[in-house]
XYZ file of C-alpha atoms in Angstrom:
171
model
C 39.082 149.217 -58.338
C 39.606 145.529 -57.623
C 35.924 144.656 -57.858
C 35.586 146.686 -61.065
C 38.509 144.874 -62.693
C 37.363 141.497 -61.403
C 33.890 142.117 -62.781
C 35.329 143.016 -66.186
C 37.597 139.944 -66.267
C 34.825 137.612 -65.140
C 32.531 138.996 -67.843
C 34.822 137.362 -70.415
C 34.624 133.994 -68.665
C 30.886 134.115 -68.042
C 30.101 135.350 -71.544
C 32.049 132.391 -72.957
C 30.085 129.984 -70.743
C 26.668 131.418 -71.545
C 27.512 131.713 -75.241
C 28.535 128.048 -75.192
C 25.115 127.161 -73.769
C 23.388 129.113 -76.538
C 25.518 127.853 -79.422
C 25.373 124.257 -78.191
C 21.585 124.490 -77.903
C 21.404 125.697 -81.496
C 24.045 123.487 -83.128
C 24.310 120.389 -80.847
C 28.029 120.363 -81.719
C 30.476 120.919 -78.846
C 33.432 121.964 -80.987
C 31.573 124.577 -82.982
C 29.865 125.833 -79.814
C 33.259 126.178 -78.110
C 34.775 128.030 -81.056
C 31.845 130.408 -81.448
C 31.631 131.046 -77.710
C 35.295 132.045 -77.615
C 34.752 134.306 -80.613
C 31.786 135.904 -78.843
C 33.582 136.274 -75.494
C 36.723 137.810 -76.972
C 35.092 139.888 -79.678
C 36.399 143.391 -80.383
C 33.060 144.786 -79.183
C 33.566 143.177 -75.776
C 37.117 144.502 -75.441
C 36.062 147.941 -76.614
C 33.260 148.141 -74.059
C 35.450 146.668 -71.318
C 37.852 149.577 -71.725
C 35.134 152.199 -71.324
C 31.768 151.054 -69.987
C 31.217 148.498 -67.266
C 27.483 148.208 -67.932
C 28.005 147.542 -71.644
C 30.846 145.082 -71.003
C 28.643 142.669 -69.090
C 27.368 140.887 -72.179
C 27.097 137.463 -70.542
C 23.363 137.886 -69.985
C 22.582 138.359 -73.679
C 23.343 134.763 -74.751
C 21.723 133.453 -71.560
C 18.547 135.357 -72.425
C 18.606 134.103 -76.015
C 19.273 130.573 -74.739
C 16.163 130.755 -72.574
C 14.066 131.938 -75.538
C 15.362 129.130 -77.762
C 14.702 126.623 -74.961
C 11.185 127.998 -74.520
C 10.597 127.531 -78.232
C 11.730 123.905 -78.129
C 10.439 122.879 -74.706
C 8.317 125.458 -72.865
C 8.511 125.086 -69.097
C 8.367 127.258 -66.005
C 12.046 126.962 -65.058
C 13.309 128.192 -68.410
C 10.745 130.992 -68.336
C 12.053 131.936 -64.897
C 15.620 132.089 -66.246
C 14.400 134.221 -69.142
C 12.552 136.633 -66.850
C 15.489 136.992 -64.464
C 17.975 137.589 -67.277
C 15.590 140.090 -68.867
C 15.514 141.929 -65.535
C 19.329 141.895 -65.421
C 19.492 143.280 -68.953
C 16.976 146.002 -68.109
C 18.868 146.948 -64.965
C 22.377 146.805 -66.420
C 21.681 148.854 -69.498
C 18.483 150.133 -71.051
C 19.853 149.518 -74.562
C 20.307 145.816 -73.895
C 16.938 145.677 -72.146
C 15.208 147.416 -75.038
C 16.626 145.018 -77.608
C 15.835 142.062 -75.359
C 12.204 143.201 -75.221
C 12.184 143.508 -79.018
C 13.660 140.019 -79.323
C 11.089 138.398 -77.065
C 8.428 140.282 -79.016
C 9.717 138.763 -82.252
C 9.704 135.284 -80.706
C 6.136 135.930 -79.553
C 5.026 137.142 -82.991
C 6.591 134.119 -84.649
C 4.857 131.713 -82.246
C 1.588 133.636 -82.648
C 1.837 133.436 -86.436
C 2.591 129.741 -86.174
C -0.480 129.354 -83.963
C -2.647 131.095 -86.547
C -1.364 128.912 -89.372
C -1.744 125.645 -87.452
C -4.958 126.753 -85.723
C -3.684 125.661 -82.343
C -2.324 127.756 -79.493
C 1.395 127.233 -79.044
C 2.314 126.596 -75.378
C 5.347 128.885 -75.498
C 3.139 131.953 -76.051
C 2.218 132.164 -72.381
C 5.850 131.697 -71.367
C 6.994 134.592 -73.564
C 4.431 136.793 -71.841
C 5.587 135.386 -68.488
C 9.212 136.297 -69.305
C 8.291 139.903 -70.108
C 6.039 140.353 -67.077
C 8.560 138.769 -64.696
C 11.449 140.819 -66.094
C 9.540 144.071 -65.796
C 8.204 143.248 -62.319
C 11.701 142.408 -61.066
C 13.280 145.513 -62.605
C 10.518 148.032 -61.947
C 11.159 148.708 -58.226
C 14.797 149.558 -58.893
C 14.061 151.596 -62.003
C 11.246 153.472 -60.294
C 13.259 154.188 -57.158
C 16.447 155.317 -58.907
C 15.532 156.703 -62.311
C 12.002 158.063 -62.298
C 12.101 160.374 -59.237
C 15.406 161.930 -60.299
C 14.127 162.554 -63.820
C 11.038 164.332 -62.483
C 12.936 166.502 -59.995
C 14.979 168.395 -62.608
C 13.164 170.851 -64.811
C 14.116 170.830 -68.467
C 15.505 174.387 -68.726
C 17.673 173.847 -65.642
C 19.118 170.636 -67.030
C 19.946 172.362 -70.316
C 21.543 175.293 -68.494
C 23.682 172.913 -66.406
C 24.986 171.234 -69.533
C 26.392 174.478 -70.908
C 27.827 175.856 -67.658
C 29.976 172.866 -66.681
C 33.710 173.575 -66.579
C 35.816 171.591 -69.019
C 38.206 170.282 -66.365
């Protein structure tokens, strides 16, 4: 119970810190970054999820992931790609919804950079880092997903899982 509550409380602090990194990277204004990071950290969505779902309350990795994508756009390097891949793995492991939308987001960044490369007729250097982020995130998350999710989903037949849903007692 203590670790659960501590994790929830620290998610507010860490989401404010990572949101500050993202908003400062975008705006280059400390005051506006501080205000927007507090709004993000103490949003009704965060409180709502903190009351019910631990995996959905840990939103601190979302701005960190977006920060790494914005940094890769401005200055592509291996270290920022590593941060992006690790945070993508965290998002995939914490919640598949967040991981799915993170994959869509990196895909949009990739498509934008690819379109820019076509228009300028030069290959943008961040293209390979976007691919690196996706591959690293999937490689880091795959052993855990395969070991925990895939075997259990194959072991239950579909009619049995449907039958179990209807025969559970209400209490």
